[in-house]
Amino acid sequence: NAGVTQTPKFQVLKTGQSMTLQCAQDMNHNSMYWYRQDPGMGLRLIYYSASEGTTDKGEVPNGYNVSRLNKREFSLRLESAAPSQTSVYFCASTQQSGANQPQHFGDGTRLSIL
Amino acid sequence: DAKTTQPPSMDCAEGRAANLPCNHSTISGNEYVYWYRQIHSQGPQYIIHGLKNNETNEMASLIITEDRKSSTLILPHATLRDTAVYYCIVRVLSGNTPLVFGKGTRLSVIA
């Protein structure tokens, strides 16, 4: 049971480098989400995709772009990484974006930017 | 979404029931109460959710007060593996509103 798979699990970047975080789900879910979690804090939403072909900004979208490549895959791109983007990034998916649907999370990508 | 208030930390003896409180005094009639937990270094895990009736599943029970202004998550027989941060979240019924995570309650289960 793969669920939500994130790659890579760990990454170190230099300031200014670009990178794409990958996320794929095998549950045929319609909605997908990207969150970041800083030390000692709860998760904050970066971007989400309610359905294939749509994307919307969350609470902290600046410095990021996303692509809903198909129903399974939702990628997060950092065009010019900054130390403030050092964080743990979680991808999640849910069947529908309505409230009565729990979200399923991946195990995260730990990103450090020097 | 309505805000929630949770104690920052709690301890529970192994084998005893863990009762985690959550206040959501400004909850609206169309908002569900969700509970997630996050074990160290892992992604959040869904536990249970409810609207106004008490709910039970294989992981936990959710008790929602009649006025819906507070709720309690109950882990009936806590084990060391239940040590985690527990998040109480309220969320509107419709639209694309995301989960809003606060700081949660850090539950430590002690042997």
PDB file of C-alpha atoms in Angstrom, chain B:
ATOM      1  CA  ASP B   1     -12.066  28.294   9.746  1.00  0.00           C
ATOM      2  CA  ALA B   2     -12.629  28.467  13.484  1.00  0.00           C
ATOM      3  CA  LYS B   3      -9.538  28.460  15.640  1.00  0.00           C
ATOM      4  CA  THR B   4      -8.797  25.726  18.135  1.00  0.00           C
ATOM      5  CA  THR B   5      -7.058  25.761  21.494  1.00  0.00           C
ATOM      6  CA  GLN B   6      -5.155  22.752  22.805  1.00  0.00           C
ATOM      7  CA  PRO B   7      -2.808  22.279  25.760  1.00  0.00           C
ATOM      8  CA  PRO B   8       0.803  22.240  24.553  1.00  0.00           C
ATOM      9  CA  SER B   9       1.675  18.963  26.241  1.00  0.00           C
ATOM     10  CA  MET B  10       0.254  16.048  28.236  1.00  0.00           C
ATOM     11  CA  ASP B  11       1.561  12.867  29.812  1.00  0.00           C
ATOM     12  CA  CYS B  12      -0.237   9.550  30.042  1.00  0.00           C
ATOM     13  CA  ALA B  13       0.723   6.257  31.657  1.00  0.00           C
ATOM     14  CA  GLU B  14       0.975   3.295  29.316  1.00  0.00           C
ATOM     15  CA  GLY B  15      -2.223   1.242  29.312  1.00  0.00           C
ATOM     16  CA  ARG B  16      -4.349   4.091  30.620  1.00  0.00           C
ATOM     17  CA  ALA B  17      -6.804   6.168  28.627  1.00  0.00           C
ATOM     18  CA  ALA B  18      -5.437   9.363  27.119  1.00  0.00           C
ATOM     19  CA  ASN B  19      -7.975  12.188  26.994  1.00  0.00           C
ATOM     20  CA  LEU B  20      -6.917  15.088  24.781  1.00  0.00           C
ATOM     21  CA  PRO B  21      -9.086  18.212  25.016  1.00  0.00           C
ATOM     22  CA  CYS B  22      -9.742  20.816  22.348  1.00  0.00           C
ATOM     23  CA  ASN B  23     -11.659  24.075  22.550  1.00  0.00           C
ATOM     24  CA  HIS B  24     -13.321  25.451  19.421  1.00  0.00           C
ATOM     25  CA  SER B  25     -15.740  27.993  20.852  1.00  0.00           C
ATOM     26  CA  THR B  26     -16.325  29.822  17.548  1.00  0.00           C
ATOM     27  CA  ILE B  27     -17.107  26.725  15.495  1.00  0.00           C
ATOM     28  CA  SER B  28     -19.836  27.136  12.892  1.00  0.00           C
ATOM     29  CA  GLY B  29     -22.687  24.741  12.217  1.00  0.00           C
ATOM     30  CA  ASN B  30     -21.131  23.469   8.976  1.00  0.00           C
ATOM     31  CA  GLU B  31     -17.658  22.801  10.370  1.00  0.00           C
ATOM     32  CA  TYR B  32     -16.350  19.352  11.159  1.00  0.00           C
ATOM     33  CA  VAL B  33     -13.901  18.541  13.944  1.00  0.00           C
ATOM     34  CA  TYR B  34     -10.897  16.559  12.720  1.00  0.00           C
ATOM     35  CA  TRP B  35      -8.070  14.948  14.657  1.00  0.00           C
ATOM     36  CA  TYR B  36      -4.683  14.112  13.186  1.00  0.00           C
ATOM     37  CA  ARG B  37      -1.469  13.038  14.835  1.00  0.00           C
ATOM     38  CA  GLN B  38       2.147  13.276  13.829  1.00  0.00           C
ATOM     39  CA  ILE B  39       4.662  10.792  15.089  1.00  0.00           C
ATOM     40  CA  HIS B  40       8.221  12.075  15.032  1.00  0.00           C
ATOM     41  CA  SER B  41       9.648  12.470  11.517  1.00  0.00           C
ATOM     42  CA  GLN B  42       6.520  11.133   9.827  1.00  0.00           C
ATOM     43  CA  GLY B  43       3.674  12.758   7.937  1.00  0.00           C
ATOM     44  CA  PRO B  44       0.444  13.522   9.786  1.00  0.00           C
ATOM     45  CA  GLN B  45      -1.929  10.604  10.199  1.00  0.00           C
ATOM     46  CA  TYR B  46      -5.702  10.928  10.141  1.00  0.00           C
ATOM     47  CA  ILE B  47      -7.387   9.639  13.318  1.00  0.00           C
ATOM     48  CA  ILE B  48     -11.066  10.520  13.360  1.00  0.00           C
ATOM     49  CA  HIS B  49     -13.564  13.258  12.568  1.00  0.00           C
ATOM     50  CA  GLY B  50     -17.115  14.233  13.487  1.00  0.00           C
ATOM     51  CA  LEU B  51     -19.794  16.883  13.125  1.00  0.00           C
ATOM     52  CA  LYS B  52     -21.929  16.681  16.261  1.00  0.00           C
ATOM     53  CA  ASN B  53     -22.393  13.047  17.221  1.00  0.00           C
ATOM     54  CA  ASN B  54     -19.789  11.102  19.130  1.00  0.00           C
ATOM     55  CA  GLU B  55     -17.679   8.897  16.885  1.00  0.00           C
ATOM     56  CA  THR B  56     -15.578   5.787  17.439  1.00  0.00           C
ATOM     57  CA  ASN B  57     -13.226   3.858  15.205  1.00  0.00           C
ATOM     58  CA  GLU B  58     -10.426   1.359  15.675  1.00  0.00           C
ATOM     59  CA  MET B  59      -8.001   4.069  16.746  1.00  0.00           C
ATOM     60  CA  ALA B  60      -9.946   6.385  19.026  1.00  0.00           C
ATOM     61  CA  SER B  61     -13.212   7.913  20.196  1.00  0.00           C
ATOM     62  CA  LEU B  62     -14.284  11.501  19.646  1.00  0.00           C
ATOM     63  CA  ILE B  63     -16.612  13.131  22.152  1.00  0.00           C
ATOM     64  CA  ILE B  64     -18.147  16.446  21.041  1.00  0.00           C
ATOM     65  CA  THR B  65     -20.062  18.524  23.565  1.00  0.00           C
ATOM     66  CA  GLU B  66     -23.694  19.289  22.857  1.00  0.00           C
ATOM     67  CA  ASP B  67     -22.941  22.961  22.144  1.00  0.00           C
ATOM     68  CA  ARG B  68     -20.016  21.839  19.919  1.00  0.00           C
ATOM     69  CA  LYS B  69     -17.678  24.326  21.548  1.00  0.00           C
ATOM     70  CA  SER B  70     -15.241  21.661  22.676  1.00  0.00           C
ATOM     71  CA  SER B  71     -14.286  18.071  22.054  1.00  0.00           C
ATOM     72  CA  THR B  72     -12.134  15.326  23.522  1.00  0.00           C
ATOM     73  CA  LEU B  73     -10.126  12.705  21.710  1.00  0.00           C
ATOM     74  CA  ILE B  74      -9.863   9.494  23.698  1.00  0.00           C
ATOM     75  CA  LEU B  75      -7.212   6.842  23.134  1.00  0.00           C
ATOM     76  CA  PRO B  76      -8.655   4.044  25.289  1.00  0.00           C
ATOM     77  CA  HIS B  77      -5.433   2.142  26.055  1.00  0.00           C
ATOM     78  CA  ALA B  78      -2.423   4.297  25.255  1.00  0.00           C
ATOM     79  CA  THR B  79       0.800   2.596  24.183  1.00  0.00           C
ATOM     80  CA  LEU B  80       4.299   3.957  23.756  1.00  0.00           C
ATOM     81  CA  ARG B  81       3.654   4.107  20.008  1.00  0.00           C
ATOM     82  CA  ASP B  82       0.918   6.675  20.620  1.00  0.00           C
ATOM     83  CA  THR B  83       3.534   9.241  21.653  1.00  0.00           C
ATOM     84  CA  ALA B  84       3.011  12.009  19.077  1.00  0.00           C
ATOM     85  CA  VAL B  85       1.741  15.532  18.485  1.00  0.00           C
ATOM     86  CA  TYR B  86      -2.043  15.544  18.214  1.00  0.00           C
ATOM     87  CA  TYR B  87      -3.777  18.212  16.143  1.00  0.00           C
ATOM     88  CA  CYS B  88      -7.405  19.257  16.526  1.00  0.00           C
ATOM     89  CA  ILE B  89      -8.694  21.020  13.398  1.00  0.00           C
ATOM     90  CA  VAL B  90     -12.047  22.442  12.404  1.00  0.00           C
ATOM     91  CA  ARG B  91     -12.919  22.856   8.760  1.00  0.00           C
ATOM     92  CA  VAL B  92     -15.877  24.142   6.768  1.00  0.00           C
ATOM     93  CA  LEU B  93     -18.029  21.641   4.945  1.00  0.00           C
ATOM     94  CA  SER B  94     -17.849  23.022   1.417  1.00  0.00           C
ATOM     95  CA  GLY B  95     -15.315  24.501  -0.902  1.00  0.00           C
ATOM     96  CA  ASN B  96     -11.593  23.980  -1.141  1.00  0.00           C
ATOM     97  CA  THR B  97     -10.608  25.165   2.297  1.00  0.00           C
ATOM     98  CA  PRO B  98      -7.468  23.409   3.455  1.00  0.00           C
ATOM     99  CA  LEU B  99      -6.584  21.956   6.828  1.00  0.00           C
ATOM    100  CA  VAL B 100      -5.199  24.609   9.164  1.00  0.00           C
ATOM    101  CA  PHE B 101      -2.771  23.081  11.638  1.00  0.00           C
ATOM    102  CA  GLY B 102      -2.022  24.766  14.944  1.00  0.00           C
ATOM    103  CA  LYS B 103       0.750  23.661  17.275  1.00  0.00           C
ATOM    104  CA  GLY B 104      -1.201  20.714  18.682  1.00  0.00           C
ATOM    105  CA  THR B 105      -0.709  18.776  21.916  1.00  0.00           C
ATOM    106  CA  ARG B 106       2.460  16.776  22.433  1.00  0.00           C
ATOM    107  CA  LEU B 107       1.339  13.546  24.129  1.00  0.00           C
ATOM    108  CA  SER B 108       4.020  11.554  25.901  1.00  0.00           C
ATOM    109  CA  VAL B 109       3.055   8.008  26.876  1.00  0.00           C
ATOM    110  CA  ILE B 110       5.181   6.871  29.787  1.00  0.00           C
ATOM    111  CA  ALA B 111       6.005   3.257  30.647  1.00  0.00           C
TER     112      ALA B 111
END
